[in-house]
XYZ file of C-alpha atoms in Angstrom:
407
model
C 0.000 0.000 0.000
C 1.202 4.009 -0.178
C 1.970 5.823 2.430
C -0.258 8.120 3.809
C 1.355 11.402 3.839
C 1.216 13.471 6.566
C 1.786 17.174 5.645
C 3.322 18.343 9.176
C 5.638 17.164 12.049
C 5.041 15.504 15.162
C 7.181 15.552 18.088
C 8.325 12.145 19.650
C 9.569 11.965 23.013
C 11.834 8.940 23.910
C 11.738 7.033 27.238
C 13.173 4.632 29.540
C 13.369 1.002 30.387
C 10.882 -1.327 28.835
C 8.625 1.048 27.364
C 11.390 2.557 25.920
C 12.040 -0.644 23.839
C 8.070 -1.365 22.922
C 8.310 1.850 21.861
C 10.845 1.413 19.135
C 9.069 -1.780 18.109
C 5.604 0.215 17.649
C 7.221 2.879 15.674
C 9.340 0.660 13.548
C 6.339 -1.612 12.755
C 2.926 -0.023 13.202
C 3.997 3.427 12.291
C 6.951 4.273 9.865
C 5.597 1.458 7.497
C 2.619 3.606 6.887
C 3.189 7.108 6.968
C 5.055 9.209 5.051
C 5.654 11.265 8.292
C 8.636 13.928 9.388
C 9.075 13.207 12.947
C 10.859 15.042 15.622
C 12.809 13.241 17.570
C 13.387 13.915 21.486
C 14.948 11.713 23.701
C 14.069 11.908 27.140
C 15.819 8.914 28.448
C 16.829 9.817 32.089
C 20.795 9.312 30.832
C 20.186 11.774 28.182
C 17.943 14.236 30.035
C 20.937 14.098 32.437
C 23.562 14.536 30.316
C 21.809 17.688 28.634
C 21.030 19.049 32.309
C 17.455 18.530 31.670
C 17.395 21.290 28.514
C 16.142 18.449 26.378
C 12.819 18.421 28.223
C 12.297 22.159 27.951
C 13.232 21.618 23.968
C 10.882 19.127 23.582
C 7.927 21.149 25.438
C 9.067 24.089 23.493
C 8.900 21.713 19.899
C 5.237 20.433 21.089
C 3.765 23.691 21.116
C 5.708 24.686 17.962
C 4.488 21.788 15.604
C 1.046 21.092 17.936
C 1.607 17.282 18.626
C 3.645 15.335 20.775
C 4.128 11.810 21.459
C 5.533 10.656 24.555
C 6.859 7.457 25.972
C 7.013 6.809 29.323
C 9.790 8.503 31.399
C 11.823 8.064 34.969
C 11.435 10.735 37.475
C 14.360 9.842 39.534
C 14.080 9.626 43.752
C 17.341 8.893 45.569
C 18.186 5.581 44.397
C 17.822 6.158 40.685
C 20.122 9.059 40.738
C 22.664 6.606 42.357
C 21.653 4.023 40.157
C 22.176 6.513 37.407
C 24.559 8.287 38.481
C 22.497 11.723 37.731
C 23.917 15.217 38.523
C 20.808 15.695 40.688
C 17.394 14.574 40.902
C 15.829 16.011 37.899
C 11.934 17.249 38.043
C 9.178 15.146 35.930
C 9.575 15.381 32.239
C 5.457 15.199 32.510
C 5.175 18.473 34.914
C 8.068 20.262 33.017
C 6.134 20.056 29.806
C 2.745 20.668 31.363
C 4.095 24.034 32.359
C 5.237 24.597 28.944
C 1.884 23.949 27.532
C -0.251 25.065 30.829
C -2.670 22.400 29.299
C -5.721 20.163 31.167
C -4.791 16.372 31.563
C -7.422 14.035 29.935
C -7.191 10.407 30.994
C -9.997 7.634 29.021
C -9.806 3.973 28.983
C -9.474 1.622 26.551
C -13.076 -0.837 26.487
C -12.189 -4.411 25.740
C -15.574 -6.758 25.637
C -13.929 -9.698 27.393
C -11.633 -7.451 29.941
C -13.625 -7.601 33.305
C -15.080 -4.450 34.548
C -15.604 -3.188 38.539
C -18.541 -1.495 37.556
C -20.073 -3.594 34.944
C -22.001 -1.426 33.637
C -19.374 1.041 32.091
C -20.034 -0.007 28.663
C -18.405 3.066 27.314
C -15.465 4.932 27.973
C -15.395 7.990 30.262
C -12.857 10.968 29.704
C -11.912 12.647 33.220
C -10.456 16.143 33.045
C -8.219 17.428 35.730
C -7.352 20.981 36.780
C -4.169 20.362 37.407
C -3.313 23.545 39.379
C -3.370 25.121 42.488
C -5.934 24.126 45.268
C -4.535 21.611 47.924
C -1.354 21.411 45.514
C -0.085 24.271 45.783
C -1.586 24.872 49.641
C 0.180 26.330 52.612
C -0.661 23.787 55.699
C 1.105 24.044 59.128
C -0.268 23.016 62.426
C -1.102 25.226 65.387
C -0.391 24.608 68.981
C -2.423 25.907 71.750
C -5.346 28.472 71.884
C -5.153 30.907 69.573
C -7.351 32.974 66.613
C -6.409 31.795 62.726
C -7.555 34.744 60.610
C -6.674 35.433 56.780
C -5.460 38.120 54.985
C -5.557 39.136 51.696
C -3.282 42.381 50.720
C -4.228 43.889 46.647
C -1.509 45.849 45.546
C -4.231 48.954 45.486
C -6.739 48.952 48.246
C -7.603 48.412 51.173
C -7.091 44.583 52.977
C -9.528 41.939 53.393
C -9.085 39.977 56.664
C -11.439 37.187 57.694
C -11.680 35.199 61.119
C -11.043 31.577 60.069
C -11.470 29.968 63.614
C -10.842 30.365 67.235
C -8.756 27.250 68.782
C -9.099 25.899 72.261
C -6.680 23.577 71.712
C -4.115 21.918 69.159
C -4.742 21.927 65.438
C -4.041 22.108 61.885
C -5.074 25.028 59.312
C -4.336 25.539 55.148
C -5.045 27.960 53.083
C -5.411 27.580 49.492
C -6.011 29.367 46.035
C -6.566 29.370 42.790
C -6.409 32.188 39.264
C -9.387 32.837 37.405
C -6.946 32.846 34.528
C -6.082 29.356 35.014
C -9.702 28.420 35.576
C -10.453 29.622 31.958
C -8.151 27.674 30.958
C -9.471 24.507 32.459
C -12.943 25.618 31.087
C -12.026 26.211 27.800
C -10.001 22.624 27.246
C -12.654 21.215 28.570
C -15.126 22.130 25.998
C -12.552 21.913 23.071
C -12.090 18.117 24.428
C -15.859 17.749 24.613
C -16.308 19.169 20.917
C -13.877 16.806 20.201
C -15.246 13.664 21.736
C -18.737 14.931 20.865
C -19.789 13.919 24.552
C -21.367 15.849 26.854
C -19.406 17.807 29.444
C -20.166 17.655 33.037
C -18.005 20.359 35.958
C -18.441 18.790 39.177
C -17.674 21.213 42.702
C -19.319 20.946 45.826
C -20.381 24.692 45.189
C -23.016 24.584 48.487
C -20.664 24.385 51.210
C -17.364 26.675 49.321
C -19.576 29.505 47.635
C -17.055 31.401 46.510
C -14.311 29.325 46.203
C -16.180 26.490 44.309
C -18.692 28.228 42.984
C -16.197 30.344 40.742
C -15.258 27.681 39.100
C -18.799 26.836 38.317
C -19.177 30.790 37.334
C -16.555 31.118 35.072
C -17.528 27.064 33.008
C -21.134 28.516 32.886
C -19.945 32.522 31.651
C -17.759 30.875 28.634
C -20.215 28.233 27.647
C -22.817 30.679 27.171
C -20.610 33.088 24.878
C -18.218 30.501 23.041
C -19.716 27.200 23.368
C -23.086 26.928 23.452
C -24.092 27.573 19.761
C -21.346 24.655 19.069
C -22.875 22.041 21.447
C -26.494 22.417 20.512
C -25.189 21.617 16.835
C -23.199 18.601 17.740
C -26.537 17.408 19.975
C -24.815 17.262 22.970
C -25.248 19.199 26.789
C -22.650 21.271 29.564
C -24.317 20.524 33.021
C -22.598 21.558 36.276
C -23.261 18.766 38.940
C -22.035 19.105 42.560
C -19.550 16.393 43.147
C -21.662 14.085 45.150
C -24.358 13.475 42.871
C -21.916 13.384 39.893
C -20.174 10.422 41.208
C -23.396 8.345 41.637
C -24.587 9.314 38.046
C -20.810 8.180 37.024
C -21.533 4.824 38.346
C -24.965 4.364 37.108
C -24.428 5.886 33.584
C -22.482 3.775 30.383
C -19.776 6.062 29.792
C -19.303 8.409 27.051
C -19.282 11.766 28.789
C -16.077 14.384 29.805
C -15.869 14.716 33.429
C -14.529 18.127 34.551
C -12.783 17.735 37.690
C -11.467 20.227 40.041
C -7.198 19.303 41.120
C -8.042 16.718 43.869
C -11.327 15.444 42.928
C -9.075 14.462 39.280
C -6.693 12.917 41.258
C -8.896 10.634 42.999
C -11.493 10.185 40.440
C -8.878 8.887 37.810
C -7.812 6.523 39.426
C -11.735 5.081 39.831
C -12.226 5.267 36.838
C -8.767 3.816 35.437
C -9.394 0.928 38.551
C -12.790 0.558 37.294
C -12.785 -0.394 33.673
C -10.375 -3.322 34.527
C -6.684 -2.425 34.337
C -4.579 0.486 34.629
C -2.435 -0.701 31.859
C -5.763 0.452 29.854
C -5.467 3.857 30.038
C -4.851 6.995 27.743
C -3.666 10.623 28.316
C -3.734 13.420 26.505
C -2.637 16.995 27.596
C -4.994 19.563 25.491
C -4.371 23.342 25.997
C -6.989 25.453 26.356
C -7.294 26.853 22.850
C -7.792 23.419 21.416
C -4.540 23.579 18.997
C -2.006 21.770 20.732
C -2.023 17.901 22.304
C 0.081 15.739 23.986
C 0.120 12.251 23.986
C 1.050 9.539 26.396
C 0.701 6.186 28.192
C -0.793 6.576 31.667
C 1.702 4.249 33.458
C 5.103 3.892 33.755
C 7.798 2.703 32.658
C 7.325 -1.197 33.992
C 10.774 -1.417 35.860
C 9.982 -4.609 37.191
C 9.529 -6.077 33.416
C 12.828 -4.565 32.242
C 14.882 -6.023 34.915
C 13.841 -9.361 33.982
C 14.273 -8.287 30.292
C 18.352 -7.204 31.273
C 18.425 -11.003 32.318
C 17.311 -12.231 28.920
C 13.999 -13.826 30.204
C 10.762 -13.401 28.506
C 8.118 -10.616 29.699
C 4.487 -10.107 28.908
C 4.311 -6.490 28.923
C 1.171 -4.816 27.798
C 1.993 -1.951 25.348
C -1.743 -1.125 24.342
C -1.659 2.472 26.448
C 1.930 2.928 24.301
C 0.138 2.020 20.951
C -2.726 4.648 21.887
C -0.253 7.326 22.335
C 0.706 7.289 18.611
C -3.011 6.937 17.794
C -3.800 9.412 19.792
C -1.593 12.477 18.833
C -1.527 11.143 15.029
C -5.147 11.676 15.196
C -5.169 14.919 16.640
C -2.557 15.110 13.848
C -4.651 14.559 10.979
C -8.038 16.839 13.006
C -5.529 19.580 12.690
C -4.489 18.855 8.856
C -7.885 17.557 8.020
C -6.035 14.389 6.877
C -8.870 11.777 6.982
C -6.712 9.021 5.606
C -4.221 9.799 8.885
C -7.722 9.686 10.971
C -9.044 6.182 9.473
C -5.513 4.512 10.065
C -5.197 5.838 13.928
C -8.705 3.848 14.292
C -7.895 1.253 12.669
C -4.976 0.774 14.417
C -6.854 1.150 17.753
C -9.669 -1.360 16.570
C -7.110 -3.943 15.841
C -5.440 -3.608 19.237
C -9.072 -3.868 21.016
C -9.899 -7.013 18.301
C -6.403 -8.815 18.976
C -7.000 -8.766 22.792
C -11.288 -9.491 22.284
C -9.859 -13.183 20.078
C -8.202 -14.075 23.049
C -4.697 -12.955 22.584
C -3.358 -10.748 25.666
C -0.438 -10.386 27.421
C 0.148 -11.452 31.448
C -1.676 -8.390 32.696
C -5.574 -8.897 30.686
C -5.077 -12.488 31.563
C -5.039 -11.954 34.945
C -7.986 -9.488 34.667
C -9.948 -12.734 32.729
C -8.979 -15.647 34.394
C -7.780 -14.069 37.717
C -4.425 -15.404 39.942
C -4.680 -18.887 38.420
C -3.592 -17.655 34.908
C -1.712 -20.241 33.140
C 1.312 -19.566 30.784
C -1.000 -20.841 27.688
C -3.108 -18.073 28.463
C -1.566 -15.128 27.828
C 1.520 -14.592 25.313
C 5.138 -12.711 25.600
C 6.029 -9.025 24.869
C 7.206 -9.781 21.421
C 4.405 -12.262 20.374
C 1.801 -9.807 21.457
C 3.342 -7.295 19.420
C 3.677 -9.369 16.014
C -0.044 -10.471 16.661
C -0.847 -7.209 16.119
C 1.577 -6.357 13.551
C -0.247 -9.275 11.481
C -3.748 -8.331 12.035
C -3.092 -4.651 10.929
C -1.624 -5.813 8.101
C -4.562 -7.912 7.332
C -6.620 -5.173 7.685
C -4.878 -2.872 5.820
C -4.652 -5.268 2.656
């Protein structure tokens, strides 16, 4: 067959340890045989992130939001004993928060839906796309504890004015206090991704708070969703048949686990932390999982498989014995940005091969073929070797079927 040409870049971002070498196998074989594609290339292996002093992170955010898609491979954030393992100059920052700054984008994470891959919640038929504000709140909070009786007030200082001070609480006794904040700027930006992604998905979009106990805090966050769906969105959504509802966070998460799927769940910092991790934990298996970092205009995407970078699989892999490591989430990162790729080009040939791609992964794994991880998820801890197959095996399974498909 030709290759489909794709008429700009996309920025690849290298990785570490066995994702690092599933990686080269995907590009190699389910992605350079069928594009016609100028990538690039970054590599964010820890060695060479140290050896450039970390600069090749900040090039690689910097290339991202030059070309509009990047591809990223799972990366190392080193704690103590990887920079003596390593040998690092220090212990370098995530790759993942480094370029997030870059981009100041939203983090979407989705599942991948396999038929035969046991679900939690059995009734999540569909996939569901959580959205996380990831910034300020209990993240960036200042905590301390207090000691004795005392009055906690708060003070806010504008550069022209006069001061607000509020009485937080009187103490009789020991205790803890935190304050915490958030921009209205950086809201927008939430608000704004989150539509773009919903446009995207053509889902509905739901903002969860718990707007009836923090009024003001909460409740500008449902303000500012509601203010820019009515001027920018709204038009859009009733076009595409689909709804923006705010939902306080209580009631959202029981209409979560009642509904199918197929719906973008905006979620303030912590309530995204916890509630992606139900929802990964929920459809099956964590090694099921995509993520995409959108900015808020909608032009620019990154990405990437939501795990890491399956240390205990490489060390086995250094000893020359066979692993069964799932690269599905890996797989969905190059389907992912390429067909955010081709939305931006309008390259529907780019956009039918990213699916296509996808569907064979999901029909591979649905005939039975899996690695260690989906087998366990089927046939639970008494999983036999005959039913699940190795890294490399896996891999050319799929290699075949798209091929097949393809013909």
């Amino acid at each position: 067959m030709n290759k489909i040409k794709v008429a700009n870049p996309v920025v690849e971002l290298d990785g570490d340890e066995m994702t690092r070498i599933i990686w080269k196998y995907i590009k190699d074989k389910l992605i350079i045989p069928y594009l016609d594609i100028d990538i690039k290339y970054y590599d964010l292996g820890i060695e060479h992130r140290d050896k450039t002093n970390d600069e090749v992170t900040i090039e690689a955010g910097e290339a991202i939001k030059k070309y509009g898609v990047g591809i990223k491979c799972a990366t190392i954030t080193p704690d103590e004993a990887r920079v003596k393992e390593f040998n690092l100059k220090q212990m370098w920052k995530s790759p993942n928060g480094t370029i997030r700054n870059i981009l100041d984008g939203t983090v979407f994470r989705e599942p991948i839906v396999m038929k035969n891959i046991p679900r939690l919640v059995p009734n999540w038929t569909a996939p569901i796309c959580v959205g996380r504000h990831a910034f300020g709140d209990q993240y960036k909070a200042t905590d301390f504890v207090t000691k004795g009786k005392g009055k906690l007030t708060i003070t806010f200082t504008p550069e022209n004015g006069t001061a607000q001070s509020f009485e937080v609480y009187n103490f009789k006794g020991d205790g803890v206090a935190l304050a915490m904040y958030n921009t209205d700027e950086s809201i927008r930006g939430f608000a704004n991704a989150c539509f773009n992604q919903a446009i995207l998905k053509k889902w509905p979009l739901y903002l969860s708070t718990k707007n009836t106990i923090l009024k003001k805090y909460d409740g500008r966050f449902k303000d500012i969703f509601q203010e820019i769906y009515e001027a920018k969105y709204k038009a859009k959504f009733q076009e595409l048949g689909i709804t923006y509802e705010h939902r306080l966070i209580d009631d959202m998460v029981a209409s979560a686990l009642k509904w199918n799927g197929n719906f973008v769940w905006a979620c303030k910092n912590y309530d995204g932390d916890v509630q992606s991790d139900t929802v990964a934990q929920g459809f099956g298996s964590l090694g099921l999982m995509t993520s995409t970092l959108v900015t808020p205009d909608g032009k620019t995407m990154e990405a990437e498989a939501a795990h890491g970078t399956v240390t205990r699989h490489y060390r086995e892999h250094q000893k020359g014995k066979p692993t069964s490591t799932n690269p599905i989430a890996s797989i969905f990162a190059w389907t992912r940005g390429l067909e955010f790729r081709g939305l931006l080009d309008n390259n529907k040939d780019l956009i039918n091969f990213c699916h296509t791609l996808e569907k064979v992964c999901i029909e591979t794994v649905e005939s039975g073929k899996m690695t260690k991880d989906l087998a366990v998820c089927v046939h639970g801890n008494s999983v036999k070797s005959g039913d699940y197959l190795n890294t490399e095996d896996f891999l050319s399974a799929i290699d075949t079927n798209l091929k097949a498909k393809l013909k």
